[in-house]
Coordinates of C-alpha atoms in Angstrom, one line a residue:
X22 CA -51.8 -77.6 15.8
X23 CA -50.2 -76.7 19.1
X24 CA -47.0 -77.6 20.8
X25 CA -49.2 -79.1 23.9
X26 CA -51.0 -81.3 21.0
X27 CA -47.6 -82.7 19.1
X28 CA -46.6 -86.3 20.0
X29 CA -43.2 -87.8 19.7
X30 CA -41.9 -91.1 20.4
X31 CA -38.6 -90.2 23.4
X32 CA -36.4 -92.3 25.2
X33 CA -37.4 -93.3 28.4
X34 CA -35.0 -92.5 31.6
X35 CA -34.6 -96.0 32.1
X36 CA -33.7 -97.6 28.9
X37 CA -30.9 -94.2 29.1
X38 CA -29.7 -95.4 32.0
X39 CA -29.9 -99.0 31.0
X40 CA -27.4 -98.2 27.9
X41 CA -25.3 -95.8 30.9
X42 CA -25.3 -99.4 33.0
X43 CA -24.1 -102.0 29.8
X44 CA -21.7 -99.3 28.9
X45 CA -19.7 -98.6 31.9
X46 CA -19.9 -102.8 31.9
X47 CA -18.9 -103.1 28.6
X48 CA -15.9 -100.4 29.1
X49 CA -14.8 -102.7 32.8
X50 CA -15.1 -106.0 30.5
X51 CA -12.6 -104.7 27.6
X52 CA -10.0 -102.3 30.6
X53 CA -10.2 -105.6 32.9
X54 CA -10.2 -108.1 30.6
X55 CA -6.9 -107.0 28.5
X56 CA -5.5 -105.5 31.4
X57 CA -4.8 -102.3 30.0
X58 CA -5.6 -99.6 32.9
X59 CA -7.5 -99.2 35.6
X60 CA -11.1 -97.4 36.5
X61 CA -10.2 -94.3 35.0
X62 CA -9.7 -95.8 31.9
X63 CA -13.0 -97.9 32.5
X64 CA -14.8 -94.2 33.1
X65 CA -13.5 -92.5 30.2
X66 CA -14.0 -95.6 27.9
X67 CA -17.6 -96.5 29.1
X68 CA -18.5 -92.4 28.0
X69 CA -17.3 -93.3 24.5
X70 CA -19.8 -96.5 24.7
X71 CA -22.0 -94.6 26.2
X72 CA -22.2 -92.0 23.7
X73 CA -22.5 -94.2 20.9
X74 CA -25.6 -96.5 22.3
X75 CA -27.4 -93.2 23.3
X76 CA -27.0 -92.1 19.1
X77 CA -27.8 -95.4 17.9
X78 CA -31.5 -95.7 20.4
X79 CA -31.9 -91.9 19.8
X80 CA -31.8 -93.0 15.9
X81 CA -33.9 -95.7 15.7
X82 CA -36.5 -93.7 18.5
X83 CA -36.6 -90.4 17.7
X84 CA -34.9 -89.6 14.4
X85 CA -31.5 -88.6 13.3
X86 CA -31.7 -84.4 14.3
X87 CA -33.2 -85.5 18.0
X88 CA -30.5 -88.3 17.8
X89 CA -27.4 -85.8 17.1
X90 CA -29.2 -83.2 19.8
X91 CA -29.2 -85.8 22.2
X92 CA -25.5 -86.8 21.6
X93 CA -24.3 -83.0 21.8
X94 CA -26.3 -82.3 25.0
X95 CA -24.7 -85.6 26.5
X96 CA -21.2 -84.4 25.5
X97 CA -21.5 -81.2 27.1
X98 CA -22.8 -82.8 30.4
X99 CA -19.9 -84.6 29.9
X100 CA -17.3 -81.7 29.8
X101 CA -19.3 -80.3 33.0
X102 CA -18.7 -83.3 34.8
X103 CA -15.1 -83.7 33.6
X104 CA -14.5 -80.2 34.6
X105 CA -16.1 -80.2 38.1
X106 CA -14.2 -83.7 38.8
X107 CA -10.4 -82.5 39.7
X108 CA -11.7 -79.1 41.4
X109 CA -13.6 -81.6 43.8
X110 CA -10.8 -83.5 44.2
X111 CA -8.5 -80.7 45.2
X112 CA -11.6 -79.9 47.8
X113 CA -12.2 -83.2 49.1
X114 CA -8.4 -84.0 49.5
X115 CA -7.7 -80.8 51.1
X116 CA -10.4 -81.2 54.0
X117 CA -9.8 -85.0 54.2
X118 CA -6.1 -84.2 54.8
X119 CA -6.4 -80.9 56.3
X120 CA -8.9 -81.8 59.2
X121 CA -5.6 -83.5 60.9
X122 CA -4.4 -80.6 62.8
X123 CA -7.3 -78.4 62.7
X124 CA -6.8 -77.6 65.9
X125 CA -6.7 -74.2 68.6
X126 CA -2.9 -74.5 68.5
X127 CA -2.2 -74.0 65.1
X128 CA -3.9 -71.3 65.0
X129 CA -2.6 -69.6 68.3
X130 CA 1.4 -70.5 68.3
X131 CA 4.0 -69.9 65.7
X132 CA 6.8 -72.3 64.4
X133 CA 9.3 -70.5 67.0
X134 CA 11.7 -73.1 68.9
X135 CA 9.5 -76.0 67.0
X136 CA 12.2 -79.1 66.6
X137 CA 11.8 -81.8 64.1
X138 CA 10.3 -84.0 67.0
X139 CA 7.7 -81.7 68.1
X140 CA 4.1 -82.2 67.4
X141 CA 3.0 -78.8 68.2
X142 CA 3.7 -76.0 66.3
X143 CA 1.0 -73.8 64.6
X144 CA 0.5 -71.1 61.3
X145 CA -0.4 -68.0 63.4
X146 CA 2.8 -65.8 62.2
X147 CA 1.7 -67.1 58.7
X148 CA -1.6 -66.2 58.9
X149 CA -0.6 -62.5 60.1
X150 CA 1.9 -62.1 57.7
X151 CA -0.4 -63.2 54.5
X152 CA -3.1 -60.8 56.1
X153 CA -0.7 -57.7 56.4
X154 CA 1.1 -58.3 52.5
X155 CA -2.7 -59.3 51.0
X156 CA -3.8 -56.0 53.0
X157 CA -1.5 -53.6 52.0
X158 CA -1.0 -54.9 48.5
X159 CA -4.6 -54.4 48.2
X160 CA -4.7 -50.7 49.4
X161 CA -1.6 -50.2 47.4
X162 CA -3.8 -51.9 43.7
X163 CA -6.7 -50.9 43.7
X164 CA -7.2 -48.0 43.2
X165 CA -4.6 -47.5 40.7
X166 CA -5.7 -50.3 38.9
X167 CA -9.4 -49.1 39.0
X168 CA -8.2 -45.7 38.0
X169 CA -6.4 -46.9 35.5
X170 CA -8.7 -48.8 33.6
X171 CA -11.3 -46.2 34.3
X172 CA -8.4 -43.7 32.1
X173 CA -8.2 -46.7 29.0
X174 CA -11.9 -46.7 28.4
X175 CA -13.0 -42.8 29.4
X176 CA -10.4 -41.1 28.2
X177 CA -7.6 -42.9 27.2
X178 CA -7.1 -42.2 23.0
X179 CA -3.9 -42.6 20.8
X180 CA -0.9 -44.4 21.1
X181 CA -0.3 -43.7 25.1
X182 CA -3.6 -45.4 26.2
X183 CA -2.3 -48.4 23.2
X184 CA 0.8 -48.0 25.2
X185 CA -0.9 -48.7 27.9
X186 CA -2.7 -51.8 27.4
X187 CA 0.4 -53.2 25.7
X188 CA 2.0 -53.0 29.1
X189 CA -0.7 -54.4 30.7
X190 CA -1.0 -57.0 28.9
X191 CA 3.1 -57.8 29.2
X192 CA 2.7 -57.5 32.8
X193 CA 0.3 -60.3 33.0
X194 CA 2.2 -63.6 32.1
X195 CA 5.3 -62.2 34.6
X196 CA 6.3 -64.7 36.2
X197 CA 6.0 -64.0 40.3
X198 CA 9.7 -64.8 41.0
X199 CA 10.4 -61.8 38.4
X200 CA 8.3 -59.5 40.3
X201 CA 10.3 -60.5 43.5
X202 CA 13.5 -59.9 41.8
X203 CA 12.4 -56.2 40.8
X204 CA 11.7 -55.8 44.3
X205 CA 14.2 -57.4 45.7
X206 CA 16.9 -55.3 43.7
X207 CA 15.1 -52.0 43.9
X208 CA 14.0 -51.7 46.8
X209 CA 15.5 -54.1 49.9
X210 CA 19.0 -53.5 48.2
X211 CA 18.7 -50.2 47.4
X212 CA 16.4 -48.2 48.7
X213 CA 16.2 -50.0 52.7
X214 CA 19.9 -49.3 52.7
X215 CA 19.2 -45.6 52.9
X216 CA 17.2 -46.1 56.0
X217 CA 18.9 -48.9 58.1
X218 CA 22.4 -48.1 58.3
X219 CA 23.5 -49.6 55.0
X220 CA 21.9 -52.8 56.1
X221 CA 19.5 -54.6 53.3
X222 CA 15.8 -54.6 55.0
X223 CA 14.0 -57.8 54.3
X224 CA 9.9 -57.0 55.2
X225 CA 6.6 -57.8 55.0
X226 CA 5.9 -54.6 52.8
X227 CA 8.6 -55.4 50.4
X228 CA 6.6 -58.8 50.2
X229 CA 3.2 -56.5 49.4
X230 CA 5.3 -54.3 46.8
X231 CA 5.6 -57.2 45.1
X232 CA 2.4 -59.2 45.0
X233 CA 1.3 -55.4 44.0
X234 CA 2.8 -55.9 40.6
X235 CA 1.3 -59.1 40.2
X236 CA -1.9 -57.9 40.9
X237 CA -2.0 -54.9 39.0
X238 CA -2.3 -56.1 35.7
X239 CA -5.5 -58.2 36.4
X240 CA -7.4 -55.8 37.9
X241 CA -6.6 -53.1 35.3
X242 CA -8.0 -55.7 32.7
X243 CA -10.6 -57.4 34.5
X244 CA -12.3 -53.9 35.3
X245 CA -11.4 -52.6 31.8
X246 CA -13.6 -55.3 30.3
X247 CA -15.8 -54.7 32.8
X248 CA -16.6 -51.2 31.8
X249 CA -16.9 -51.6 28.6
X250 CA -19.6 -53.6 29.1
X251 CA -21.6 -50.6 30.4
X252 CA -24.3 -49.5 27.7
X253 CA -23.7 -46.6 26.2
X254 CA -27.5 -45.3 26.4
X255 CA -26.6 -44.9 30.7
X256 CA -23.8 -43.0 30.0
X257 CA -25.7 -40.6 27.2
X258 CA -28.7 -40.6 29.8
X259 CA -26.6 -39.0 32.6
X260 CA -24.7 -37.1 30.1
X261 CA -28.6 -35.5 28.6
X262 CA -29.7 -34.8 32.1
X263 CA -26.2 -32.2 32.8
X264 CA -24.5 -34.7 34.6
X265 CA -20.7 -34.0 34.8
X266 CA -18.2 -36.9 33.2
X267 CA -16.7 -37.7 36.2
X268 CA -19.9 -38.1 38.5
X269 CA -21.5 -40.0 36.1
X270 CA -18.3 -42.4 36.0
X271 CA -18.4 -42.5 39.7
X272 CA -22.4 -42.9 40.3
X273 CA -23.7 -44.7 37.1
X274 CA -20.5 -46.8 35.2
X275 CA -18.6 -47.7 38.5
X276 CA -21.9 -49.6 40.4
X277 CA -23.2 -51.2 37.1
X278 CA -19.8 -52.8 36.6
X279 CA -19.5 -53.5 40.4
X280 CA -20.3 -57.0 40.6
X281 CA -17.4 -57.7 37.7
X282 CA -15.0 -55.4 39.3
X283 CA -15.2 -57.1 42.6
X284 CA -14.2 -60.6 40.8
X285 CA -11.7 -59.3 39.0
X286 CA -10.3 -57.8 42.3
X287 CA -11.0 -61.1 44.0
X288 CA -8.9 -63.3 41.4
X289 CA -5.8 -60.9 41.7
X290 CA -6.2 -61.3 45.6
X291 CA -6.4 -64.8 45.3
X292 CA -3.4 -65.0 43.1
X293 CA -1.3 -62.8 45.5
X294 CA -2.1 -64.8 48.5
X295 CA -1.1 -68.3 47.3
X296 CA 2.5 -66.6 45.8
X297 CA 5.7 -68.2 47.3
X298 CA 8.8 -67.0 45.5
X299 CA 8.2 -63.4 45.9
X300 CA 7.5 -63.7 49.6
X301 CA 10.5 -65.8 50.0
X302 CA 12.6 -63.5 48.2
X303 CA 12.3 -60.1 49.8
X304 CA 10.5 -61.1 53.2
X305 CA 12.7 -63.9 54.1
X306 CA 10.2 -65.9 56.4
X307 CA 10.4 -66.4 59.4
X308 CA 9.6 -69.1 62.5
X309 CA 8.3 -66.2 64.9
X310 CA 5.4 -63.8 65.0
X311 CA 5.9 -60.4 63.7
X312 CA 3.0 -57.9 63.5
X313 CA 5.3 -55.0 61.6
X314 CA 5.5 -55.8 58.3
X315 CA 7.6 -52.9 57.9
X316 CA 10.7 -54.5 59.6
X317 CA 12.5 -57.4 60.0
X318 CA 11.5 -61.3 58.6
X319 CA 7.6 -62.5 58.0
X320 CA 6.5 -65.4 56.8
X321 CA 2.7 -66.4 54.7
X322 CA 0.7 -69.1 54.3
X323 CA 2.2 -70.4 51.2
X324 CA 5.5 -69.9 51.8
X325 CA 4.8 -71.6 55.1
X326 CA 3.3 -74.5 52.8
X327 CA 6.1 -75.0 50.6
X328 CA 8.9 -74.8 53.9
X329 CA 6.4 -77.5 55.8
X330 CA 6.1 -79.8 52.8
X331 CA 9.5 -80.0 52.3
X332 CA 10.6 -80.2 56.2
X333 CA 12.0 -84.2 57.1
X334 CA 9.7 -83.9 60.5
X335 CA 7.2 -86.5 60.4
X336 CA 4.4 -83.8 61.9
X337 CA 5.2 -81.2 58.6
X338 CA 2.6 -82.3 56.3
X339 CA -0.2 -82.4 58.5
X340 CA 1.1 -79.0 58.9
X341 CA 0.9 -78.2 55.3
X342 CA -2.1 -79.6 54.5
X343 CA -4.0 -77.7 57.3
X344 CA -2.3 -74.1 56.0
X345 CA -3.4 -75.3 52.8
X346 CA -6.7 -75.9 53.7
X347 CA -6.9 -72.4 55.9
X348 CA -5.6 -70.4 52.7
X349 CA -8.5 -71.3 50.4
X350 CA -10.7 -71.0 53.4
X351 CA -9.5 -67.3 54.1
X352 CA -9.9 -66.4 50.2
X353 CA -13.2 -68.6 49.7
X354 CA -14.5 -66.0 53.2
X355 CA -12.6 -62.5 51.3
X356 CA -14.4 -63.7 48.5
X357 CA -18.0 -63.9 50.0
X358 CA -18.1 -60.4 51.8
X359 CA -16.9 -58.8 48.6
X360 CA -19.4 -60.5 46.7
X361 CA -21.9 -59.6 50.0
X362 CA -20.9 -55.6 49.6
X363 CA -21.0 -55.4 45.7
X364 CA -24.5 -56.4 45.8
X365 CA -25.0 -52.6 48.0
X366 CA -25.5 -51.2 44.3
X367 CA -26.5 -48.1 44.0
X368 CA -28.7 -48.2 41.0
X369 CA -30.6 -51.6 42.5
X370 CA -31.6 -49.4 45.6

C-alpha cells in the first residue's frame, strides 16, 4: 500500500471555518451579553471556543492523534498571529499618523526660531545629527567588535577570553543613560576641557562614544555565535590545503558567517539610533543645523521625538510622529543594503 492509495476521513475547510464563525459568535454573545469587555476580549475568548470545537470535530472525524495534531498546529498559528498583531499596529499607526507632515519642509528646515504657534518647522538637523553619531559609532564598533569576537572563538583560551565574555555579557543589559554618564564624566568633563579652554564640550561625537558602548556588546555576541556556527570541516579544509590561520579566517569563516554578522551589526545600529538619554546627555540637542559633530550642540531623531512629544504646541506631535515614522524608515533602508551587500559572498561566487 502506498501513501497516494491511503484514505482518511478530514475536515472540510468549510465546516473549519463554520466552527471559526459560531465561535467568534459564541465568544461576542457571552463578552456582550454580561458586559464584561470589549472585542479584544471577544477575540481572545472566541480562540479558546475555537480551539475546543476544532478538537472535538477533529475527534469524532479523524481520531484522537489527528485531533491533538490539529489542535497544536492551530495553537501555533495562533501565537504567529498574536505575535504579528502589535508589530502591525506599531506600522500601521506610525504611517497613519506619520503621513501628516510628510512633507518637503520637514525635511529641508530645522527647528531654529520655530515658536509654539508655528506650523512649520522640520527634522533636517535631526536627521544629520542621527546620521553623523549612527556613522561614526559605527566606524568606531565594528571592527573592534568583529575583531573581538573573531579573538573569543580563534584564539581566545583560559580565563582572559572567560574574562572576556563575562564582560560582554555585563555590558549588554547597561542601561543607555549609564553609558551616557560614562561619557559624559570622562570625556565632555574631563577630557574636552583640555582642548576648549577649560570649557566642557557638548558634541555629536561624544553622542557616538556613547551609542559605541551600547553597541559593542551586541555585535561582539551576535558575530561570536555567528562563527561558531562555521563547520569545522571548512576550517580543517583550508587548514589541509596550507592555508595560513588568518587568511582562512578572513576568506572562508568571515563570508560564511556574513549574512549573521550583518544582522547582528544591524540590531546594534538599530538600537543606537532610536537611544535618547545618551544623546541628551552629552550632545545637548539643539534647534539649529550643525554638520560638525565634533563641536558644539546636535540633536537626533529620537531625542528630537521625545522633545516634540512633550512640547505644549499644538503642531509637535505631528512633528513626532513623522520623525518617528522617518527613523524606522532610515533603519528599515540601512537594513536593506546591508542585507543587499552580505549577499556579495565570496564562497557563493
Amino acid at each position: 500500500m502506498t501513501p497516494g492509495n491511503i484514505r482518511t476521513r478530514k475536515l472540510s475547510t468549510a465546516v473549519v471555518l463554520g466552527i471559526a464563525v459560531a465561535a467568534v459568535a459564541l465568544a461576542a454573545v457571552v463578552v456582550f451579553g454580561l458586559g464584561i469587555g470589549n472585542w479584544v476580549l471577544v477575540v481572545a475568548l472566541g480562540g479558546v471556543f475555537y480551539l475546543a470545537g476544532v478538537y472535538v470535530a477533529a475527534s469524532r472525524v479523524e481520531g484522537r492523534r489527528a485531533a491533538r495534531n490539529r489542535t497544536w498546529s492551530a495553537l501555533i498559528h495562533s501565537a504567529c498571529v498574536l505575535a504579528i498583531l502589535p508589530l502591525a499596529s506599531v506600522v500601521w499607526t506610525l504611517v497613519s499618523k506619520g503621513m501628516e507632515r510628510l512633507d518637503g519642509d520637514f525635511f529641508g528646515s530645522s527647528m531654529n526660531n520655530i515658536g509654539a504657534r508655528d506650523p512649520e518647522g522640520g527634522a533636517y538637523h535631526a536627521i544629520v545629527g542621527t546620521l553623523e553619531q549612527v556613522g561614526i559609532a559605527t566606524v568606531i564598533t565594528v571592527p573592534l567588535g568583529v575583531l573581538g569576537a573573531i579573538y573569543l572563538v580563534e584564539y581566545g583560551r583560559g580565563r582572559f577570553a572567560a574574562a572576556i565574555r563575562f564582560f560582554v555579557d555585563v555590558m549588554t543589559g547597561i542601561p543607555s543613560i549609564v553609558a551616557g554618564l560614562f561619557v559624559l564624566s570622562f570625556y565632555v568633563l574631563i577630557v574636552t576641557p583640555w582642548f576648549n579652554d577649560g570649557r566642557p564640550g557638548f558634541s555629536g561625537f561624544a553622542a557616538a562614544l556613547a551609542l559605541s558602548v551600547l553597541m559593542l556588546p551586541t555585535i561582539v555576541r551576535s558575530t561570536e555565535e555567528m562563527l561558531r556556527l562555521v563547520p569545522g570541516p571548512l576550517r580543517e579544509g583550508a587548514y589541509a590545503l596550507g592555508v595560513p590561520k588568518w587568511k582562512t579566517i578572513l576568506r572562508i569563516v568571515l563570508p560564511t558567517a556574513l549574512s549573521g554578522i550583518v544582522t547582528g551589526i544591524m540590531l546594534a545600529i538599530a538600537r543606537a539610533a532610536g537611544e535618547t538619554a545618551p544623546v541628551l546627555l552629552v550632545a545637548g540637542g539643539g534647534a539649529a543645523i550643525n554638520f560638525n559633530a565634533f563641536e558644539n550642540n546636535q540633536s537626533s531623531l529620537a531625542l528630537f521625538v521625545y522633545q516634540q512629544a512633550g512640547d505644549a504646541s499644538r503642531y509637535a506631535p505631528a512633528r513626532a510622529w513623522t520623525a518617528a515614522l522617518t527613523l524606522v524608515a532610515l533603519v528599515l533602508i540601512l537594513t536593506i543594503a546591508a542585507k543587499l551587500l552580505a549577499r556579495r559572498n565570496q564562497l557563493t561566487r
